[in-house]
């Protein structure tokens, strides 16, 4: 595993992707080691808020030594991030977490599934799966992304790397309903699922995967303080006693955020 | 220049420690900080058996700080000794093990188990965690109970004992005196102040536990005051903590009467904080021509 | 939409008050705020005779708040009645007079003197000022003493009595219960938390009084927790305060169990805060379809 | 007295005057009412520091509706102010305090005296005295400014309105010593003194004025919280019982910052 650091990152660009959803490219050495499913902690400069905000890595550009973050404005930290301009410097902590086990998709039909602000980390995932060397290449990469309404984002980019399917809650685009509804409606085949999104969606995926005998890897969210495994703030319940905690708790920031669905007690 | 300090016969290369529960066992921060540069690593609280801790959300941010209700999740003393203490063997720093329990017997069991562990230089007894009902109310907020548990631990402890005091009391001086009278070798303060946050949009507590412990810069003035009051009440050394973010804060605690200091929540804001504090203290001493850090202790009367 | 609340038979047009000592008698903020829009003006503490207060520096800034050691400077009840109460006659808001003293007799004298002042709707008894040695230790931090002074004041008071509680105690519930048992009509909390700041360059206390009271956003989680604990301990109404900066903060206190709330140190950060809080509460109620502010009280259990 | 307000002010310009001393022009309606010796509260945007910083009005330009602040960087607030750029908006509270009683200099020889960062408020004072209408015009305006060393500031501007004398602690410019040393060395005559500076200097001026039978008005400094007379944080000791406090304390922010030296117990 690469060494974690906290360092300044340079803003390369920032764009609005959809209502309240921003697309931020940062230049940082972290890019060299970043894997899909990992995340960084972004520090607000407002001194009343001191904790880093966990934001997933959406895309990596090793040539420019840059990472892409796609985030939704929900509170004071993300509202501040939305103001950043090219050439600004911000502090980030990373690279954090384990990332998706891409090798588990070797020779398999893999579906990446995202819901809402869980969509972004699947983009680099799809990209790497599509670009994998022959020995570890999946036989097929599909993407199923769920949104609230027609304010979708990143869809066209997924289409570059995967068979792309969309579900919207209001039915304005693609399947009306959630990602599982799309799976069923479109008869999308899967041996392995990589997913990120809200807890109810992840629960539904776990059940669906169990029912169909699919291997599922789920990326979880929890309130974090340290981001590096020290504070024990961000745990999830596990079915087995965890190797680190010796209780049925794993640290999402360090042992996750991606877990084998079978190991999760959700 | 001398930056080393002594507490109960244990010599620390400098007064900078990590606050229990905010630094794991050092392992998690080894990417950021050279542990050899620290006065001591104070570990997360450990109990006789593994504890699962509280449900999530366990942490939440507040103005100038955070609330936590981890509930002392820990792998139990056996795993701790075989893994965390082993990890720390390779480092040239002192090790203080923070001990928690639900009954006096729990504490005694851990203290006895660690008695022959060479890597343990001191024990810090956490009788002040606001997030575990039993620990806090019974031992940390009543001076008679504090006296009792302190003296019972002293009977069995092979390492020197630091009693970690709760700020959630009417008189910190009274608590400090009780610990001293019962034979504590040192005291540390402050643990977190009990707080609460409500999400008015969801109409729910921000923490599953309802209340949590407030830490970070927000509590520093309270912590400095309590260290000062304790320093004027007892003669045993004090390890001061609460919101320390930089060397200036650290020196403030030392001037209030602390022999050593610990960095807690601010590790989360800047993982390099502890090392920066070590360096900043040296810069301050150079700037003002202070030969020995011990000259600064309690200098503001 | 109903924003009015009632405490001991006194009806306030809304739950927003000024915290004693941070708003003068309203006069100093009349340029900024329409006092008619406030639920009540709570005045600076007044004693039987003029008090000079503490030496300067009396205030200093800290992370997310401030420390003060004003020491209850006041012109005495006679001047207060003839000038400040007269000024408030022209405004359509309730008036709560904060009363301080060094002995029970001092308090009784002020309470009796104000008994026939029509402009006084309620009295808030400050037994919790951390900056006046006599007041704080004797009455505000021991439940028996609090019980005693409360019942003696109740014997002579013509207006309803609010006992203002100190947060510098082990159990706020115990103090709240003592006040209620002694007949207090309401309680208000929290007063400031005792803190200290040291200037490490000058090697001096930042305040001439050494310690001061911490207020501002830094203390809000502690205040919310104490309001919640008090609300679960007593049945009399609670006026909540501590770091309120905006309507969201105000609603957090109400959801924790407060009937009314007060804005203190944040008046210094933004002199329009009180009025903005009044407006913000209405906006919140509109947004979530809350008909009556009283529905929100203690809603988070 | 004009109504106080807190409002946004627009940065017009900012320049470095001397080491660590900045010169900031702000556009604000406050300019219309601002008098020399009054001050404003400047709010840092850094949310860990919430109190306004009292800064004296150094100059007023009613035409541009602008005020000038000259300040020394000493802590976090002033360090932040030094970063402000033209077109930035900052929040200020004002106009605060009483100001110098210019009318007391009518037909008199007046000396404005400043020491260190007490120099700025005397500039507008000298300007208004020099420009006073005949009926209230002083017969002579002198200025005596004290600095640590050759890093003086505003000297040339004082020379436009007054006979200008300088004292420096290290003797590098003008009289070696303080402003009183300069008064004696240069035989500067005075009926009235308006002064602002560190407490030891003000004490020396009070004594000097008493000795020479000069009327002195001194501008004081103290830690402030509210700036508007409500918190009673900023008091000074007075010789007589104060009209407001009914004890021997006056509020510097509201009853001052300028006091008749005879009324001060210093
Ligand atoms: C592993 C991980 C990856 C994430 N990836 C993304 C992403 O790619 N894009 C994106 O938009 N969001 C992502 N989130 C959620 C994101 O962290 C929060 O939306 C963000 O922290 C909100 O910060 P704020 O200051 O705007 O909100 P506030 O509500 O003001 O934040 C207050 C505190 O709560 C924490 N917090 C608030 N919401 C969340 C949340 N949902 N999860 C964890 N902490 C939270 C904040 O970090 C902060 O400490 C991720 C969360 C995790 C745990
Ligand atoms: C009436 C008045 C007029 C002033 N005019 C000027 C001026 O024109 N130019 C100038 O450079 N300075 C002036 N000062 C001093 C100026 O207010 C302080 O230097 C400034 O507040 C420091 O803020 P800071 O955040 O940089 O320092 P910090 O030390 O970080 O400030 C911390 C707190 O202490 C207060 N504080 C610190 N130093 C002082 C001080 N000397 N006086 C009052 N409060 C202080 C701050 O306002 C703040 O609340 C004046 C002070 C007063 C009372
Ligand atoms: C996440 C977290 C976990 C903590 N766990 C412990 C613990 O296990 N044992 C203990 O004695 N104190 C624990 N504390 C308290 C800290 O050691 C420290 O006393 C307190 O946080 C004040 O210091 P700070 O403001 O620098 O964080 C914990 C604090 C935090 C923030
Ligand atoms: C400058 C200042 C003066 C105060 N004076 C009084 C007082 O006279 N009587 C009193 O009961 N409380 C006094 N208080 C306490 C406040 O009323 C309030 O309880 C406390 O500041 C917490 O609220 P806040 O964080 O909103 O300021 C004072 C507080 C400040 C900051
Ligand atoms: S955030 Fe601290 S352990 Fe995960
Ligand atoms: S600063 Fe509040 S009274 Fe002067």
Short mmCIF file of N, CA, C and O in Angstrom, two decimals, chain D residues 94-176:
data_model
loop_
_atom_site.label_atom_id
_atom_site.label_comp_id
_atom_site.label_asym_id
_atom_site.label_seq_id
_atom_site.Cartn_x
_atom_site.Cartn_y
_atom_site.Cartn_z
N UNK D 94 -19.81 50.31 12.28
CA UNK D 94 -19.39 51.68 12.57
C UNK D 94 -20.50 52.68 12.32
O UNK D 94 -21.62 52.31 12.04
N UNK D 95 -20.20 53.91 12.49
CA UNK D 95 -18.95 54.42 12.96
C UNK D 95 -19.00 54.46 14.47
O UNK D 95 -20.04 54.76 15.06
N UNK D 96 -17.89 54.15 15.13
CA UNK D 96 -17.89 53.93 16.57
C UNK D 96 -17.08 55.01 17.31
O UNK D 96 -16.12 55.56 16.77
N UNK D 97 -17.47 55.27 18.53
CA UNK D 97 -16.71 56.18 19.38
C UNK D 97 -17.02 57.64 19.14
O UNK D 97 -17.83 58.00 18.28
N UNK D 98 -16.37 58.49 19.96
CA UNK D 98 -16.72 59.92 19.96
C UNK D 98 -15.86 60.78 19.03
O UNK D 98 -16.33 61.71 18.41
N UNK D 99 -14.59 60.50 18.93
CA UNK D 99 -13.70 61.33 18.11
C UNK D 99 -13.10 62.50 18.90
O UNK D 99 -13.51 62.77 20.04
N UNK D 100 -12.13 63.15 18.29
CA UNK D 100 -11.47 64.29 18.95
C UNK D 100 -12.37 65.52 18.91
O UNK D 100 -12.99 65.81 17.88
N UNK D 101 -12.43 66.29 20.00
CA UNK D 101 -13.26 67.50 20.03
C UNK D 101 -12.53 68.64 19.34
O UNK D 101 -11.91 69.50 20.01
N UNK D 102 -12.63 68.68 18.02
CA UNK D 102 -11.86 69.66 17.24
C UNK D 102 -12.12 71.09 17.69
O UNK D 102 -11.23 71.95 17.66
N UNK D 103 -13.36 71.35 18.11
CA UNK D 103 -13.73 72.71 18.49
C UNK D 103 -12.91 73.23 19.67
O UNK D 103 -12.74 74.44 19.85
N UNK D 104 -12.34 72.30 20.45
CA UNK D 104 -11.52 72.72 21.59
C UNK D 104 -10.24 73.41 21.15
O UNK D 104 -9.55 74.05 21.94
N UNK D 105 -9.91 73.27 19.85
CA UNK D 105 -8.67 73.88 19.35
C UNK D 105 -8.91 75.24 18.70
O UNK D 105 -7.96 75.89 18.25
N UNK D 106 -10.15 75.66 18.68
CA UNK D 106 -10.49 76.93 18.01
C UNK D 106 -9.65 78.07 18.58
O UNK D 106 -9.63 78.30 19.80
N UNK D 107 -8.94 78.75 17.72
CA UNK D 107 -8.14 79.91 18.14
C UNK D 107 -6.95 79.57 19.00
O UNK D 107 -6.33 80.44 19.62
N UNK D 108 -6.61 78.30 19.06
CA UNK D 108 -5.51 77.86 19.92
C UNK D 108 -4.37 77.28 19.09
O UNK D 108 -4.54 76.94 17.92
N UNK D 109 -3.22 77.14 19.77
CA UNK D 109 -2.13 76.38 19.15
C UNK D 109 -2.36 74.92 19.49
O UNK D 109 -2.39 74.55 20.67
N UNK D 110 -2.52 74.11 18.49
CA UNK D 110 -2.84 72.71 18.74
C UNK D 110 -1.72 71.81 18.22
O UNK D 110 -1.15 72.07 17.16
N UNK D 111 -1.42 70.80 19.00
CA UNK D 111 -0.43 69.81 18.58
C UNK D 111 -1.10 68.44 18.52
O UNK D 111 -1.71 68.01 19.52
N UNK D 112 -1.01 67.79 17.38
CA UNK D 112 -1.49 66.41 17.30
C UNK D 112 -0.28 65.51 17.50
O UNK D 112 0.79 65.74 16.93
N UNK D 113 -0.44 64.53 18.37
CA UNK D 113 0.70 63.68 18.72
C UNK D 113 0.31 62.21 18.56
O UNK D 113 -0.71 61.79 19.09
N UNK D 114 1.17 61.49 17.88
CA UNK D 114 0.87 60.07 17.70
C UNK D 114 2.10 59.24 17.95
O UNK D 114 3.23 59.69 17.71
N UNK D 115 1.88 58.06 18.43
CA UNK D 115 3.01 57.16 18.66
C UNK D 115 2.71 55.81 18.05
O UNK D 115 1.65 55.23 18.31
N UNK D 116 3.61 55.30 17.24
CA UNK D 116 3.46 53.96 16.67
C UNK D 116 2.17 53.84 15.91
O UNK D 116 1.83 54.69 15.08
N UNK D 117 1.40 52.82 16.21
CA UNK D 117 0.17 52.60 15.47
C UNK D 117 -0.94 53.55 15.95
O UNK D 117 -2.07 53.52 15.47
N UNK D 118 -0.58 54.48 16.87
CA UNK D 118 -1.49 55.56 17.26
C UNK D 118 -1.39 56.76 16.32
O UNK D 118 -2.16 57.71 16.44
N UNK D 119 -0.47 56.71 15.40
CA UNK D 119 -0.30 57.80 14.44
C UNK D 119 -1.52 58.02 13.53
O UNK D 119 -1.98 59.15 13.35
N UNK D 120 -2.07 56.93 12.93
CA UNK D 120 -3.08 57.12 11.87
C UNK D 120 -4.25 58.05 12.21
O UNK D 120 -4.56 58.93 11.40
N UNK D 121 -4.93 57.90 13.37
CA UNK D 121 -6.12 58.73 13.56
C UNK D 121 -5.82 60.23 13.59
O UNK D 121 -6.72 61.06 13.41
N UNK D 122 -4.56 60.61 13.81
CA UNK D 122 -4.22 62.03 13.87
C UNK D 122 -4.16 62.67 12.50
O UNK D 122 -4.18 63.89 12.38
N UNK D 123 -4.10 61.84 11.46
CA UNK D 123 -3.99 62.42 10.12
C UNK D 123 -5.26 63.17 9.74
O UNK D 123 -5.22 64.36 9.39
N UNK D 124 -6.40 62.50 9.84
CA UNK D 124 -7.66 63.19 9.53
C UNK D 124 -7.88 64.34 10.51
O UNK D 124 -8.44 65.38 10.16
N UNK D 125 -7.42 64.15 11.73
CA UNK D 125 -7.53 65.21 12.74
C UNK D 125 -6.78 66.46 12.27
O UNK D 125 -7.33 67.57 12.25
N UNK D 126 -5.52 66.27 11.85
CA UNK D 126 -4.71 67.40 11.38
C UNK D 126 -5.35 68.04 10.15
O UNK D 126 -5.42 69.26 10.02
N UNK D 127 -5.84 67.20 9.27
CA UNK D 127 -6.44 67.68 8.03
C UNK D 127 -7.65 68.57 8.32
O UNK D 127 -7.79 69.67 7.79
N UNK D 128 -8.51 68.11 9.23
CA UNK D 128 -9.72 68.90 9.52
C UNK D 128 -9.36 70.18 10.28
O UNK D 128 -9.99 71.21 10.09
N UNK D 129 -8.36 70.08 11.14
CA UNK D 129 -7.95 71.28 11.89
C UNK D 129 -7.42 72.32 10.91
O UNK D 129 -7.75 73.51 10.99
N UNK D 130 -6.61 71.85 9.98
CA UNK D 130 -6.02 72.77 9.00
C UNK D 130 -7.08 73.37 8.09
O UNK D 130 -6.97 74.52 7.66
N UNK D 131 -8.12 72.62 7.85
CA UNK D 131 -9.15 73.07 6.91
C UNK D 131 -10.31 73.76 7.61
O UNK D 131 -11.29 74.15 6.96
N UNK D 132 -10.24 73.91 8.94
CA UNK D 132 -11.37 74.43 9.69
C UNK D 132 -11.75 75.83 9.21
O UNK D 132 -10.90 76.60 8.77
N UNK D 133 -13.03 76.14 9.33
CA UNK D 133 -13.48 77.49 8.95
C UNK D 133 -12.91 78.50 9.94
O UNK D 133 -12.64 78.17 11.08
N UNK D 134 -12.80 79.72 9.48
CA UNK D 134 -12.13 80.77 10.25
C UNK D 134 -12.57 80.82 11.71
O UNK D 134 -11.73 80.87 12.62
N UNK D 135 -13.85 80.77 11.95
CA UNK D 135 -14.36 80.94 13.31
C UNK D 135 -13.81 79.91 14.28
O UNK D 135 -13.61 80.21 15.46
N UNK D 136 -13.55 78.70 13.81
CA UNK D 136 -13.10 77.65 14.73
C UNK D 136 -11.68 77.20 14.40
O UNK D 136 -11.21 76.17 14.88
N UNK D 137 -10.99 77.98 13.60
CA UNK D 137 -9.65 77.57 13.15
C UNK D 137 -8.63 77.74 14.27
O UNK D 137 -8.62 78.73 14.98
N UNK D 138 -7.76 76.75 14.44
CA UNK D 138 -6.65 76.92 15.37
C UNK D 138 -5.67 77.95 14.80
O UNK D 138 -5.61 78.13 13.57
N UNK D 139 -4.91 78.63 15.66
CA UNK D 139 -3.93 79.58 15.12
C UNK D 139 -2.71 78.85 14.56
O UNK D 139 -2.00 79.35 13.71
N UNK D 140 -2.48 77.66 15.05
CA UNK D 140 -1.33 76.91 14.55
C UNK D 140 -1.58 75.42 14.76
O UNK D 140 -2.08 74.99 15.81
N UNK D 141 -1.22 74.62 13.77
CA UNK D 141 -1.34 73.16 13.90
C UNK D 141 0.05 72.55 13.76
O UNK D 141 0.70 72.71 12.72
N UNK D 142 0.50 71.88 14.81
CA UNK D 142 1.77 71.15 14.73
C UNK D 142 1.49 69.66 14.87
O UNK D 142 0.46 69.27 15.44
N UNK D 143 2.39 68.87 14.36
CA UNK D 143 2.25 67.43 14.48
C UNK D 143 3.56 66.85 14.99
O UNK D 143 4.63 67.21 14.48
N UNK D 144 3.47 66.01 15.99
CA UNK D 144 4.68 65.35 16.50
C UNK D 144 4.40 63.85 16.50
O UNK D 144 3.50 63.38 17.20
N UNK D 145 5.13 63.15 15.70
CA UNK D 145 4.88 61.71 15.56
C UNK D 145 6.10 60.91 16.00
O UNK D 145 7.22 61.23 15.62
N UNK D 146 5.81 59.89 16.78
CA UNK D 146 6.91 59.06 17.30
C UNK D 146 6.92 57.69 16.65
O UNK D 146 5.87 57.06 16.50
N UNK D 147 8.10 57.25 16.26
CA UNK D 147 8.25 55.92 15.65
C UNK D 147 9.41 55.19 16.32
O UNK D 147 10.23 55.80 17.00
N UNK D 148 9.48 53.89 16.07
CA UNK D 148 10.58 53.11 16.61
C UNK D 148 11.90 53.46 15.93
O UNK D 148 12.92 53.66 16.56
N UNK D 149 11.83 53.52 14.58
CA UNK D 149 13.06 53.70 13.81
C UNK D 149 12.74 54.41 12.50
O UNK D 149 11.67 55.02 12.38
N UNK D 150 13.59 54.26 11.54
CA UNK D 150 13.40 55.01 10.30
C UNK D 150 12.22 54.49 9.46
O UNK D 150 11.89 55.08 8.44
N UNK D 151 11.62 53.39 9.91
CA UNK D 151 10.41 52.91 9.22
C UNK D 151 9.22 53.78 9.62
O UNK D 151 8.28 53.32 10.27
N UNK D 152 9.24 55.04 9.25
CA UNK D 152 8.14 55.94 9.59
C UNK D 152 7.06 55.78 8.54
O UNK D 152 7.26 55.18 7.49
N UNK D 153 5.88 56.30 8.84
CA UNK D 153 4.81 56.24 7.83
C UNK D 153 3.88 57.43 8.05
O UNK D 153 3.76 57.95 9.16
N UNK D 154 3.29 57.90 6.96
CA UNK D 154 2.36 59.03 6.95
C UNK D 154 3.03 60.39 7.19
O UNK D 154 2.36 61.43 7.13
N UNK D 155 4.35 60.43 7.46
CA UNK D 155 5.01 61.69 7.80
C UNK D 155 4.78 62.76 6.75
O UNK D 155 4.44 63.91 7.07
N UNK D 156 4.98 62.37 5.51
CA UNK D 156 4.85 63.39 4.46
C UNK D 156 3.44 63.92 4.37
O UNK D 156 3.22 65.08 4.04
N UNK D 157 2.50 63.09 4.68
CA UNK D 157 1.11 63.55 4.61
C UNK D 157 0.80 64.54 5.73
O UNK D 157 0.06 65.49 5.53
N UNK D 158 1.38 64.30 6.90
CA UNK D 158 1.18 65.26 7.98
C UNK D 158 1.74 66.62 7.60
O UNK D 158 1.16 67.67 7.93
N UNK D 159 2.85 66.60 6.90
CA UNK D 159 3.51 67.85 6.53
C UNK D 159 2.62 68.74 5.68
O UNK D 159 2.80 69.96 5.62
N UNK D 160 1.62 68.15 5.03
CA UNK D 160 0.70 68.94 4.22
C UNK D 160 -0.21 69.81 5.09
O UNK D 160 -0.74 70.82 4.64
N UNK D 161 -0.47 69.35 6.32
CA UNK D 161 -1.48 70.03 7.15
C UNK D 161 -0.90 70.68 8.40
O UNK D 161 -1.60 71.41 9.08
N UNK D 162 0.33 70.38 8.71
CA UNK D 162 0.86 70.82 10.00
C UNK D 162 2.37 70.97 9.93
O UNK D 162 3.01 70.43 9.04
N UNK D 163 2.91 71.73 10.86
CA UNK D 163 4.36 71.73 11.06
C UNK D 163 4.72 70.35 11.59
O UNK D 163 4.26 69.97 12.67
N UNK D 164 5.53 69.63 10.90
CA UNK D 164 5.73 68.23 11.25
C UNK D 164 7.05 67.98 11.94
O UNK D 164 8.11 68.40 11.46
N UNK D 165 7.00 67.32 13.09
CA UNK D 165 8.20 66.93 13.83
C UNK D 165 8.17 65.42 14.06
O UNK D 165 7.11 64.85 14.27
N UNK D 166 9.34 64.85 14.03
CA UNK D 166 9.42 63.40 14.21
C UNK D 166 10.34 63.06 15.37
O UNK D 166 11.34 63.73 15.58
N UNK D 167 9.94 62.02 16.11
CA UNK D 167 10.83 61.45 17.12
C UNK D 167 11.00 59.97 16.81
O UNK D 167 10.04 59.32 16.42
N UNK D 168 12.21 59.47 16.92
CA UNK D 168 12.40 58.03 16.76
C UNK D 168 13.19 57.50 17.95
O UNK D 168 14.08 58.17 18.47
N UNK D 169 12.81 56.31 18.35
CA UNK D 169 13.47 55.70 19.52
C UNK D 169 14.96 55.54 19.29
O UNK D 169 15.76 55.74 20.20
N UNK D 170 15.31 55.17 18.06
CA UNK D 170 16.73 54.94 17.80
C UNK D 170 17.43 56.18 17.24
O UNK D 170 18.61 56.13 16.88
N UNK D 171 16.71 57.30 17.17
CA UNK D 171 17.32 58.55 16.74
C UNK D 171 17.63 58.62 15.25
O UNK D 171 18.28 59.57 14.80
N UNK D 172 17.15 57.66 14.49
CA UNK D 172 17.52 57.65 13.07
C UNK D 172 16.89 58.82 12.31
O UNK D 172 17.43 59.26 11.31
N UNK D 173 15.75 59.30 12.77
CA UNK D 173 15.13 60.47 12.15
C UNK D 173 14.64 61.39 13.26
O UNK D 173 14.09 60.92 14.26
N UNK D 174 14.81 62.69 13.11
CA UNK D 174 14.29 63.67 14.06
C UNK D 174 14.91 63.50 15.45
O UNK D 174 16.04 63.03 15.61
N UNK D 175 14.12 63.87 16.44
CA UNK D 175 14.59 63.80 17.83
C UNK D 175 14.76 62.35 18.25
O UNK D 175 13.89 61.51 17.98
N UNK D 176 15.88 62.07 18.93
CA UNK D 176 16.02 60.73 19.51
C UNK D 176 15.22 60.70 20.80
O UNK D 176 15.44 61.54 21.70
#
